Structures are given as C-alpha cells and as structure tokens.
PDB file of C-alpha atoms in Angstrom:
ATOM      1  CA  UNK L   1     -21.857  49.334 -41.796  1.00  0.00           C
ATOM      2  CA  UNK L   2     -22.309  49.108 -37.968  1.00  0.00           C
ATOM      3  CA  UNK L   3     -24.355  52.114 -37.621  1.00  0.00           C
ATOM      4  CA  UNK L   4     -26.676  50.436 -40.272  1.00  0.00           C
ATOM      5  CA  UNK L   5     -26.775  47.113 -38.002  1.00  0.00           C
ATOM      6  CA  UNK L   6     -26.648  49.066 -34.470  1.00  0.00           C
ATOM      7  CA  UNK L   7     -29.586  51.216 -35.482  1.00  0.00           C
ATOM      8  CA  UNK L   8     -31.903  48.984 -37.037  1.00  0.00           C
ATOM      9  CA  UNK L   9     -31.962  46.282 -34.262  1.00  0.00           C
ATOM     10  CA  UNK L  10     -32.318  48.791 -31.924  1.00  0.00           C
ATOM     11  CA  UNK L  11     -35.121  50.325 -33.982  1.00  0.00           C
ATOM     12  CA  UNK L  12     -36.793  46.554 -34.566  1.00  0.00           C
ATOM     13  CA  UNK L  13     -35.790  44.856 -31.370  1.00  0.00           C
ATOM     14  CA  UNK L  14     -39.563  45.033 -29.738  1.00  0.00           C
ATOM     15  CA  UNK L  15     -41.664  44.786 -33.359  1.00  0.00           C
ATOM     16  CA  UNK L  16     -39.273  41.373 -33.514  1.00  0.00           C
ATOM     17  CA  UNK L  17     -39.070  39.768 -29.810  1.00  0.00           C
ATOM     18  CA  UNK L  18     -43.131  40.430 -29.797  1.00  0.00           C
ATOM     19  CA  UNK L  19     -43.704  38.630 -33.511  1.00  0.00           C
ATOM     20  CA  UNK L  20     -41.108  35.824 -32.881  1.00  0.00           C
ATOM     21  CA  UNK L  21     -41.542  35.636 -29.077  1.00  0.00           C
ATOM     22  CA  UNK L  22     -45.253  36.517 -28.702  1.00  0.00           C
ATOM     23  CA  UNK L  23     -44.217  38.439 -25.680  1.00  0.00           C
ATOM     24  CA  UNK L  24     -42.943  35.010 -23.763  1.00  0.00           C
ATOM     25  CA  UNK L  25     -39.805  33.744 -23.370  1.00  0.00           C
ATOM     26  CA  UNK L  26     -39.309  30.961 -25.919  1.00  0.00           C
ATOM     27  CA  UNK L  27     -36.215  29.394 -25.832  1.00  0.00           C
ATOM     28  CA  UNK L  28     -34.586  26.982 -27.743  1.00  0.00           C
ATOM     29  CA  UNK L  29     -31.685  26.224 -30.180  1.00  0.00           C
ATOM     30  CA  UNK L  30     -32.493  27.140 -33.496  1.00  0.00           C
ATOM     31  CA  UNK L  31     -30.520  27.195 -36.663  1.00  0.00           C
ATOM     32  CA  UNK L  32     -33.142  28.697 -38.997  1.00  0.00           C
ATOM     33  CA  UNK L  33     -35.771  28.198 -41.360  1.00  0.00           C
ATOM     34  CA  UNK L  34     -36.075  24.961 -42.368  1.00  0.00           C
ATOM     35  CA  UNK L  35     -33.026  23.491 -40.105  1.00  0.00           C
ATOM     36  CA  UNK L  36     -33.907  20.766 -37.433  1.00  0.00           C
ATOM     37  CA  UNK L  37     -34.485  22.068 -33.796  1.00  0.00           C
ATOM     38  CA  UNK L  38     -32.602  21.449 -30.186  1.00  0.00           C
ATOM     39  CA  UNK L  39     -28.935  20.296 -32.618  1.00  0.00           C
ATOM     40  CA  UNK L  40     -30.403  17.597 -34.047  1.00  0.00           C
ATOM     41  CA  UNK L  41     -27.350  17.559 -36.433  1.00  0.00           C
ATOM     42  CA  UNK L  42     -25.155  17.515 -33.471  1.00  0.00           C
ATOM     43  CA  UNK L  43     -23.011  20.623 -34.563  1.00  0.00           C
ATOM     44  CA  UNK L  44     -22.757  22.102 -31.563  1.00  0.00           C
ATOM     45  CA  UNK L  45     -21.002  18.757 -29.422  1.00  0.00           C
ATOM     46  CA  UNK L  46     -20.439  17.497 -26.063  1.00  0.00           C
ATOM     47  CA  UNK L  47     -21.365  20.942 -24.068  1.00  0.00           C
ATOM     48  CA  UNK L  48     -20.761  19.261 -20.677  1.00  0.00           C
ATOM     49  CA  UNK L  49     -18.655  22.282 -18.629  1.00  0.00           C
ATOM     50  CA  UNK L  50     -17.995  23.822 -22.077  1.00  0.00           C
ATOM     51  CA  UNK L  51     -17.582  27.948 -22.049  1.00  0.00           C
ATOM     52  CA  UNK L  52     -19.636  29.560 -24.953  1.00  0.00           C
ATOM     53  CA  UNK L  53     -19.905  32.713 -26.833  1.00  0.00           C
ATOM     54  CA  UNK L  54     -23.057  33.428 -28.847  1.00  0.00           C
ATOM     55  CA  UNK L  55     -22.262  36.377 -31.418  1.00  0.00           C
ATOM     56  CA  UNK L  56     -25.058  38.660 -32.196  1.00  0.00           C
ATOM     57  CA  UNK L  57     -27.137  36.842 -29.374  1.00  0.00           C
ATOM     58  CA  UNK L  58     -30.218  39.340 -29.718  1.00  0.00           C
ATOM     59  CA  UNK L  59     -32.794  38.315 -27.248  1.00  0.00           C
ATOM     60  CA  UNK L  60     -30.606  35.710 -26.167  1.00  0.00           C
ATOM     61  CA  UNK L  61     -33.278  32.378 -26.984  1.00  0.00           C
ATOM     62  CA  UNK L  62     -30.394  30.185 -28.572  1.00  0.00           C
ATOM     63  CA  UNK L  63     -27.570  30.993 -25.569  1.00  0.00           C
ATOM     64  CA  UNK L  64     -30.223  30.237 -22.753  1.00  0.00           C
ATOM     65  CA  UNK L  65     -31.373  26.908 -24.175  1.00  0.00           C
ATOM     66  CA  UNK L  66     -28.213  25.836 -23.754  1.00  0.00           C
ATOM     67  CA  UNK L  67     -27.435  27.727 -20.380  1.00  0.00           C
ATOM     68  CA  UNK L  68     -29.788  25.624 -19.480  1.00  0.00           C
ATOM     69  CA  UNK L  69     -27.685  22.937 -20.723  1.00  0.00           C
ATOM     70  CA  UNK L  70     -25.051  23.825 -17.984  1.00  0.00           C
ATOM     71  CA  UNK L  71     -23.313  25.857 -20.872  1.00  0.00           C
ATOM     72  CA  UNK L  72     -21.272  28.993 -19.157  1.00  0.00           C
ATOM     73  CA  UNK L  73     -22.439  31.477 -21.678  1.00  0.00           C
ATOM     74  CA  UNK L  74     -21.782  34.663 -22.451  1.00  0.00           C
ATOM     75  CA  UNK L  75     -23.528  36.862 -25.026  1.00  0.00           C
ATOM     76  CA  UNK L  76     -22.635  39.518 -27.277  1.00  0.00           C
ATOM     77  CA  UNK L  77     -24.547  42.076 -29.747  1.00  0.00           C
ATOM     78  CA  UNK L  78     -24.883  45.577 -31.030  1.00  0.00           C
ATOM     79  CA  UNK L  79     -27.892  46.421 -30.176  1.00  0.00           C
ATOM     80  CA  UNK L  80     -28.626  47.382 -26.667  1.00  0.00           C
ATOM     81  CA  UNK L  81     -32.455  47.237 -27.299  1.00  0.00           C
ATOM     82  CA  UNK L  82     -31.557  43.511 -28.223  1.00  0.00           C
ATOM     83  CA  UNK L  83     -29.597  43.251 -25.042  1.00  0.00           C
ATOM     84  CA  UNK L  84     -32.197  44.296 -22.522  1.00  0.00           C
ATOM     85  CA  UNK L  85     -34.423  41.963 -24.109  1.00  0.00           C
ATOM     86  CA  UNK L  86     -31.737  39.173 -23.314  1.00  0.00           C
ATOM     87  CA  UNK L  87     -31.130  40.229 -19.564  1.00  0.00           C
ATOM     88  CA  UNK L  88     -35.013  39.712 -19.518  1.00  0.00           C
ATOM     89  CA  UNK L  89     -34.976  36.663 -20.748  1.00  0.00           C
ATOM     90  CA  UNK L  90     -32.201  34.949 -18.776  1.00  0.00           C
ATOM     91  CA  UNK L  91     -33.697  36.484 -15.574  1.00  0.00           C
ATOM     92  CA  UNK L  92     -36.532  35.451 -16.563  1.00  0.00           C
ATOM     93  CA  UNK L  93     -35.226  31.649 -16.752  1.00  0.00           C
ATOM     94  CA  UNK L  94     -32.998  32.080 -13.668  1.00  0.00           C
ATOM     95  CA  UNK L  95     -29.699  31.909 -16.026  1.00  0.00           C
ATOM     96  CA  UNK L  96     -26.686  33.702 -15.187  1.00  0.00           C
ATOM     97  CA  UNK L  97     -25.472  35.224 -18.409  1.00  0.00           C
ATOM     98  CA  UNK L  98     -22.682  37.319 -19.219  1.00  0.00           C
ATOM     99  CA  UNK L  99     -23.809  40.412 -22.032  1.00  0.00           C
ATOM    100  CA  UNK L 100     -21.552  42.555 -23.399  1.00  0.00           C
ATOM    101  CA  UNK L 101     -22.630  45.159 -25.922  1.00  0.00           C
ATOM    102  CA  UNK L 102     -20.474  45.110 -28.954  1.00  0.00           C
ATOM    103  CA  UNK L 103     -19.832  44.498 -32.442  1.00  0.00           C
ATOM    104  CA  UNK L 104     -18.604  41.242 -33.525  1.00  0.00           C
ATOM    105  CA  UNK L 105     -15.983  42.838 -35.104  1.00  0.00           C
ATOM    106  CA  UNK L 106     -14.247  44.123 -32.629  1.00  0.00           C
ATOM    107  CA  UNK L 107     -14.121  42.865 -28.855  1.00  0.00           C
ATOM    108  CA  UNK L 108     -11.462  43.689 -26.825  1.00  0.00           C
ATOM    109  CA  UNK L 109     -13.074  43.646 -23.842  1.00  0.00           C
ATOM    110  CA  UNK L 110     -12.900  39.800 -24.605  1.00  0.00           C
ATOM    111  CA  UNK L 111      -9.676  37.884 -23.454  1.00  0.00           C
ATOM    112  CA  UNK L 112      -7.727  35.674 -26.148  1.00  0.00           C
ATOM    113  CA  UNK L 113      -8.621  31.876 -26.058  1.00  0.00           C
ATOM    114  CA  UNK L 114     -11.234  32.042 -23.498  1.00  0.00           C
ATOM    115  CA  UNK L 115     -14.445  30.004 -24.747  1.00  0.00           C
ATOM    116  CA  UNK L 116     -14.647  26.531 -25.919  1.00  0.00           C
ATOM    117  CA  UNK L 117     -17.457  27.268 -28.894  1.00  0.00           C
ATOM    118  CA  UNK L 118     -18.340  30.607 -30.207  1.00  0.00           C
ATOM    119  CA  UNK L 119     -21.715  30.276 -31.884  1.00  0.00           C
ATOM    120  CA  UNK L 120     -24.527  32.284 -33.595  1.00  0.00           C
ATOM    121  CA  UNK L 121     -27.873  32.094 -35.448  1.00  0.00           C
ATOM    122  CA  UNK L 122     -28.720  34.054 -38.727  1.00  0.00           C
ATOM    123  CA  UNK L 123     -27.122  36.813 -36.940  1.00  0.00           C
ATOM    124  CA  UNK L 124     -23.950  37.251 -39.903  1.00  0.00           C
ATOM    125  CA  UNK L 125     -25.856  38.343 -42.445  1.00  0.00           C
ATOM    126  CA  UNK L 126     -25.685  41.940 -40.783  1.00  0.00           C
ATOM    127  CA  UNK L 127     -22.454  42.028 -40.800  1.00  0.00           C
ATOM    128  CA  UNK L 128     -20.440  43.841 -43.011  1.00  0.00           C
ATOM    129  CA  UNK L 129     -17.321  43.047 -42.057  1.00  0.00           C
ATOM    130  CA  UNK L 130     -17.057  39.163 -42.083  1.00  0.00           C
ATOM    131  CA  UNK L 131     -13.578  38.850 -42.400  1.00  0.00           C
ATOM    132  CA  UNK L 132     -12.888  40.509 -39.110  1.00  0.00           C
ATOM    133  CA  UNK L 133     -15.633  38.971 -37.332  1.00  0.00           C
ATOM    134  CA  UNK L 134     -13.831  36.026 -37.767  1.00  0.00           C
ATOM    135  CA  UNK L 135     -10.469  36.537 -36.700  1.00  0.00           C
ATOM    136  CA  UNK L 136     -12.492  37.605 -33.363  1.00  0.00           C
ATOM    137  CA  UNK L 137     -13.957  34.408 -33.369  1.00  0.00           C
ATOM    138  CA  UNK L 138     -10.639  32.823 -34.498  1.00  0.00           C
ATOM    139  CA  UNK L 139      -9.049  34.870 -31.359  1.00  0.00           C
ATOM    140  CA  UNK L 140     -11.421  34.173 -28.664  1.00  0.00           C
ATOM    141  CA  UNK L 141     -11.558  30.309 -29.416  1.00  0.00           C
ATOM    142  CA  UNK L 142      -9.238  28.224 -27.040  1.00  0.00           C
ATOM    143  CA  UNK L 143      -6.943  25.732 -29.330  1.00  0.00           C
ATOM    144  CA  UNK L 144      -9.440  22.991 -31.149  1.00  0.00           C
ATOM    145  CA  UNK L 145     -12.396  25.363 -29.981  1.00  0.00           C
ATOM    146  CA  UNK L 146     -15.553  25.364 -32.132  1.00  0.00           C
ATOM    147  CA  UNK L 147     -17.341  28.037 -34.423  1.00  0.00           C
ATOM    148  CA  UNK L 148     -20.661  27.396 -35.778  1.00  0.00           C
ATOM    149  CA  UNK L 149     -22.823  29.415 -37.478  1.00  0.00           C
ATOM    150  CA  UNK L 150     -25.797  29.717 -39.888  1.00  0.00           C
ATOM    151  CA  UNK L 151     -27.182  32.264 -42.044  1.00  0.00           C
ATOM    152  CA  UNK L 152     -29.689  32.789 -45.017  1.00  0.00           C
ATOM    153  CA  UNK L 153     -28.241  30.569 -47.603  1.00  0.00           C
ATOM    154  CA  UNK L 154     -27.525  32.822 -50.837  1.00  0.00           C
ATOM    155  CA  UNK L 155     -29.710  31.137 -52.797  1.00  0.00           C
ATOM    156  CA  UNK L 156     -33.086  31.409 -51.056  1.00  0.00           C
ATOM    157  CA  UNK L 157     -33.695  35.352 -51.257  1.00  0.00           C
ATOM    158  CA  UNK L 158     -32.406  35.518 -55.151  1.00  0.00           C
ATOM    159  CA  UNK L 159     -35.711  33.336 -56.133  1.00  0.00           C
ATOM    160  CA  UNK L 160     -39.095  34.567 -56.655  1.00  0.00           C
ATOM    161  CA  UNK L 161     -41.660  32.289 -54.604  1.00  0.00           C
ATOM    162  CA  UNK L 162     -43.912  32.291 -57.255  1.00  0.00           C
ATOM    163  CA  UNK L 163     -42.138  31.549 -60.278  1.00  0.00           C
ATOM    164  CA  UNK L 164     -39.343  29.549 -58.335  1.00  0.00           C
ATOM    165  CA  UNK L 165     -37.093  32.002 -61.192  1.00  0.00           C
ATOM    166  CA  UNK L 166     -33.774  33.991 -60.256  1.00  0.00           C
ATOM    167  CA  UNK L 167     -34.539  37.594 -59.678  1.00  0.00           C
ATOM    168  CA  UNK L 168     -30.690  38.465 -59.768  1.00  0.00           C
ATOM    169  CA  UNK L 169     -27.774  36.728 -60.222  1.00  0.00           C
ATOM    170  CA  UNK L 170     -25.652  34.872 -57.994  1.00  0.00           C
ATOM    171  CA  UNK L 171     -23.103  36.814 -58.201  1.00  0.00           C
ATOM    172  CA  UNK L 172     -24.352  40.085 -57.857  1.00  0.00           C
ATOM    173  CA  UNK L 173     -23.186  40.907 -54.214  1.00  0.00           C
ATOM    174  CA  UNK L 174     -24.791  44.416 -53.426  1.00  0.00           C
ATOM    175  CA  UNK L 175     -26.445  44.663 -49.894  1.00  0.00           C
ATOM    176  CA  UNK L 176     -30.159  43.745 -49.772  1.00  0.00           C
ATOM    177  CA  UNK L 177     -31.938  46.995 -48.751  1.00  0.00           C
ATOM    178  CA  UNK L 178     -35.202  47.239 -47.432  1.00  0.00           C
ATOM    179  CA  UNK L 179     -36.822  50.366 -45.495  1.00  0.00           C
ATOM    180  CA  UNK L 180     -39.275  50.775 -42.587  1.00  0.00           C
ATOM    181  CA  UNK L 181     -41.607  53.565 -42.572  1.00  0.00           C
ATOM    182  CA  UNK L 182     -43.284  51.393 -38.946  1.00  0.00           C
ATOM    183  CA  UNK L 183     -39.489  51.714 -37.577  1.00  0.00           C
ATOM    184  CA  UNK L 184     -38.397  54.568 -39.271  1.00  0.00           C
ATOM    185  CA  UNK L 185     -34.867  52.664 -40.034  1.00  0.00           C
ATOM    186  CA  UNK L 186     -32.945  50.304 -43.174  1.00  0.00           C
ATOM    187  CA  UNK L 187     -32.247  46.789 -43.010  1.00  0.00           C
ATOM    188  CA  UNK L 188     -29.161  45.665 -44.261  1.00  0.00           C
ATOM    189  CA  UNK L 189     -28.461  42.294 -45.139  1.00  0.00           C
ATOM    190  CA  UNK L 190     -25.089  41.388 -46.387  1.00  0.00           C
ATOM    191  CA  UNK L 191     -25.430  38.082 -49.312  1.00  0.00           C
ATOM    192  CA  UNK L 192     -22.316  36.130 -49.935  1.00  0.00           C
ATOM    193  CA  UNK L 193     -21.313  33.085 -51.881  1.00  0.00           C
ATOM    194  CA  UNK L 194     -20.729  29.557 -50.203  1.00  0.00           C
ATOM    195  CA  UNK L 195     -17.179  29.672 -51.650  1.00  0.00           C
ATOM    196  CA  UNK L 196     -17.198  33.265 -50.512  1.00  0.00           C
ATOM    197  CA  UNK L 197     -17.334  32.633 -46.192  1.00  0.00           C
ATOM    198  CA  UNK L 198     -15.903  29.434 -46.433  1.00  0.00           C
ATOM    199  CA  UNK L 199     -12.427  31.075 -48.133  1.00  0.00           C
ATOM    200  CA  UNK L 200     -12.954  33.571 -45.166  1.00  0.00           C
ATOM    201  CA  UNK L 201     -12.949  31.240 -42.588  1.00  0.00           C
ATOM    202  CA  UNK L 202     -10.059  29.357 -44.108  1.00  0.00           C
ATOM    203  CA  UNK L 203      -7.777  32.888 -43.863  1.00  0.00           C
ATOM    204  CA  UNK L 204      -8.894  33.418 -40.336  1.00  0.00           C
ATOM    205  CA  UNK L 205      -7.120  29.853 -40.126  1.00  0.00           C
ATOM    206  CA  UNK L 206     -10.230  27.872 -39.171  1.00  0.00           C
ATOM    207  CA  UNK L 207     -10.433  23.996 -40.176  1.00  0.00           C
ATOM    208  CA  UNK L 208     -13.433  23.463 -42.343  1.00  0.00           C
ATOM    209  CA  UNK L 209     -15.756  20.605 -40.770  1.00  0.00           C
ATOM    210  CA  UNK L 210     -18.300  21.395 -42.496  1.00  0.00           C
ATOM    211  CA  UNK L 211     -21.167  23.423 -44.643  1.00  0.00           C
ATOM    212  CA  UNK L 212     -25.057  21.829 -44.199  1.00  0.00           C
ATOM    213  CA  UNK L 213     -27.876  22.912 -45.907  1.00  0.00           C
ATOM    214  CA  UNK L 214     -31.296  21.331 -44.300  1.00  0.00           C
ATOM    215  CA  UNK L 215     -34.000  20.993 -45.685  1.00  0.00           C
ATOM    216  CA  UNK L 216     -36.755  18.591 -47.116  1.00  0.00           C
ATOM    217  CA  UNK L 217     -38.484  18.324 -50.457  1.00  0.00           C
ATOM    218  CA  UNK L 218     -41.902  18.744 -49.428  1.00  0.00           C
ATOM    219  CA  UNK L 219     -44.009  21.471 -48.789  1.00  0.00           C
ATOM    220  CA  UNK L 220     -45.651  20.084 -46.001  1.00  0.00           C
ATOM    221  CA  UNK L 221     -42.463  18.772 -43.732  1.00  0.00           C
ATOM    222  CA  UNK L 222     -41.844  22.850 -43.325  1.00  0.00           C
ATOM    223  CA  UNK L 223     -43.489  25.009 -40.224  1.00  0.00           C
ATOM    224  CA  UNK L 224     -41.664  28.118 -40.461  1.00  0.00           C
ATOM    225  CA  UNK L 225     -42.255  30.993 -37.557  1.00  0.00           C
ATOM    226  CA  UNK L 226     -40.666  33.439 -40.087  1.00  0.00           C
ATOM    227  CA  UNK L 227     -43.733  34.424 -42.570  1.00  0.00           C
ATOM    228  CA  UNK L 228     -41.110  36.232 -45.471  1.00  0.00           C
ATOM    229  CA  UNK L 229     -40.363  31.949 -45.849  1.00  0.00           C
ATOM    230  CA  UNK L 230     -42.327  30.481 -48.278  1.00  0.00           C
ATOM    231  CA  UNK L 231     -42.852  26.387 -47.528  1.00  0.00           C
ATOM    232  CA  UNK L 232     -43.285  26.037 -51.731  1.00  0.00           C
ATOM    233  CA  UNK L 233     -39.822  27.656 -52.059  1.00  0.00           C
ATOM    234  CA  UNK L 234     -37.938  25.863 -48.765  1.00  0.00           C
ATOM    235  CA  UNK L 235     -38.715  23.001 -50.245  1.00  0.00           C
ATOM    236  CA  UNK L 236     -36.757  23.932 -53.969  1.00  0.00           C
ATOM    237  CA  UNK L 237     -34.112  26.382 -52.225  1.00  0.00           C
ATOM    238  CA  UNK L 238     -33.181  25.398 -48.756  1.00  0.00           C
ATOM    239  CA  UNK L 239     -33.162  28.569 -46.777  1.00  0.00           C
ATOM    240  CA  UNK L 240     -30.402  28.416 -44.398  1.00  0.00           C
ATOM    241  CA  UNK L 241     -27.352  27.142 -44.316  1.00  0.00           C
ATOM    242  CA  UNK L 242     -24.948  26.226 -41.460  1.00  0.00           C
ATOM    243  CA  UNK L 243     -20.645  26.181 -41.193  1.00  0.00           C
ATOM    244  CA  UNK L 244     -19.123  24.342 -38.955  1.00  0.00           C
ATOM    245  CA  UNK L 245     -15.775  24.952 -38.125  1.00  0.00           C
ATOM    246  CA  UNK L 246     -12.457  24.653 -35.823  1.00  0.00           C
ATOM    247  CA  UNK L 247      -9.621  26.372 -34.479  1.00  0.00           C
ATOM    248  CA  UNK L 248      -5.884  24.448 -35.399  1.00  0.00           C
TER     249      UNK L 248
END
C-alpha cells in the first residue's frame, strides 16, 4: 500500500542517505547492483535539451547526475523525508530541480505529455500498484518519449547466498516483509515476474525496447555499495534488471 511505502521511507530516509551517501552528496547514474555506472548501456539516449521525470527520485543522486547533464529534471516521491534530502542535494550541486511530493500512482499535478523520458532506479519495487504507475508514466510521456526503469530482478532475493538454492518459488508473489525495531516501521517490497511488468507495460501501451539483466560471472568483477548483495550470488543470479521502453 502507499501508507506502507510513504511511512517507511520517511522512517529510513536518514539511516539510508547516511549508509549509501556517507553524509556527502554522491551523485551519479546508477541502475543497481551489479549494472554498469554513468549509462554505460546507453538506455537513457541523447539527453541534449531533453525534459525528464525521475519517479521515486529519493535523495535525488540519479536526477542530478544528469541535471548536470543539462537534463531539465523534475523529481517525484512519497516520502517527504526523501524529498528534503533531494532539495539538499541539488542545492547543494547548484541544480535547479523541480520536486513534487507524490505517489507514482497518481499525479495530477503533472500535465499530460510533458517530459521527454520518465526514469527511475530500484524505486518500483515499492510499489504496489504497478499497473497504474504506468499509465502515469504512459500519460506524462510526450509521443515516442522514453521510460526506463530497473528493479531487483525476481530471481536474486528467492536464492539463498549460501547454498545458491531457491528458498521459494518463483511464482509465489506475496510481498517481501521485513520489520525495523531501529526505525520502528515495515518494508515492503513488491516481487513480480519478468513476463509479469513487461505484460504491464504492454497494456499501458508502451513499445517494448527492451529487458537487460547485467551482470558478470565472477565474483571479483562485482563492488556492490549495498551489503544485503552477495558478490558469490551476483555472479549466479544477476541482481537487477532494467526495462526499457517507449510511448507509440
């Protein structure tokens, strides 16, 4: 639900800027665990005088990289713990960003076929509903505009790290549930099937370009800032995965 979203970023937001951010402003675009940095796969395009959204922006490292890009950006999340951390940030970096607290679900505060790309970063997983989030996507996009996204790819949290066996099956599509007593709130993460968000995307009436799943098959070739990623396991189960899509 978006309560269950709102609350636990908002409850999180400092415990995660200070462990991924180590209190400075790191910026950057990054997919994920295990996915190349600064679009090495080129997903994102030609962002010369482009207009971008980033959905579920959080601190707002990913929309400033490419701010910095000349990218007219604007930024949207739940959490408005996550937010002030953005404004922060893009001050911080001189970037004029637009934020607008919201769900991705839902943004009517957002005008039809204004951006160019609508992007976001392991950000989907939180949200319930997908199907909605991408007819806003779908809706905000100008004609041939761009959505790319990544999240944790289905496999990679089914797998024990040390046995490399399935702890559930595939198809078993209940929420992943984990407490905090330190934040005194519930993460939940929402687990679909590759043929699951790519159907989605095809009903909002996006044109598949494409569904990547980086990664390498050794151990050593992963440095991952996320320490729940195991480098034994990224190199059996490849831990993200990224769609690339487009608006007809």
């Amino acid at each position: 639900m978006e309560d269950d979203a709102r609350s636990w970023w908002n409850a999180w937001a400092e415990q995660f800027q200070e462990a991924y951010g180590g209190g400075a402003i790191e910026v950057g675009i990054d997919w994920g665990p295990g996915a190349p940095k600064d679009d090495d796969m080129g997903l994102l395009g030609d962002l010369e005088g482009k207009k971008a959204i980033e959905l579920g922006c959080g601190g707002a490292q990913f929309g400033i990289a490419i701010a910095e890009r000349g990218v007219d950006v604007t930024g949207v999340d739940i959490s408005a713990a996550q937010l002030s951390y953005a404004r922060k940030h893009a001050d911080e970096r001189g970037q004029d960003i637009t934020f607008v607290e919201s769900s991705v679900t839902d943004m009517p505060m957002i005008s039809d076929e204004t951006y160019d790309l609508a992007f976001s970063a392991f950000a989907f997983q939180w949200v319930k509903d997908l199907q909605a989030c991408f007819e806003e996507a779908y809706r905000v996009l100008k004609p041939g505009g761009k959505l790319v996204f990544s999240v944790d790819h289905p496999f990679y949290k089914i797998v024990d790290p040390e046995t490399h066996a399935f702890k559930q099956s595939y198809f078993d599509d209940e929420p992943r549930r984990q407490y905090s007593e330190t934040v005194d709130a519930e993460m939940v993460i929402y687990r679909r099937k590759i043929g699951e968000t790519v159907n989605l995307l095809l009903e909002a009436g996006f044109h598949i370009e494409g569904v990547h799943e980086p990664g390498y098959d050794t151990p050593d070739d992963y440095v991952s800032e996320f320490g729940s990623f195991d480098p034994d396991l990224m190199a059996t189960v490849p831990p993200t995965v990224i769609y690339s899509a487009r608006k007809r």
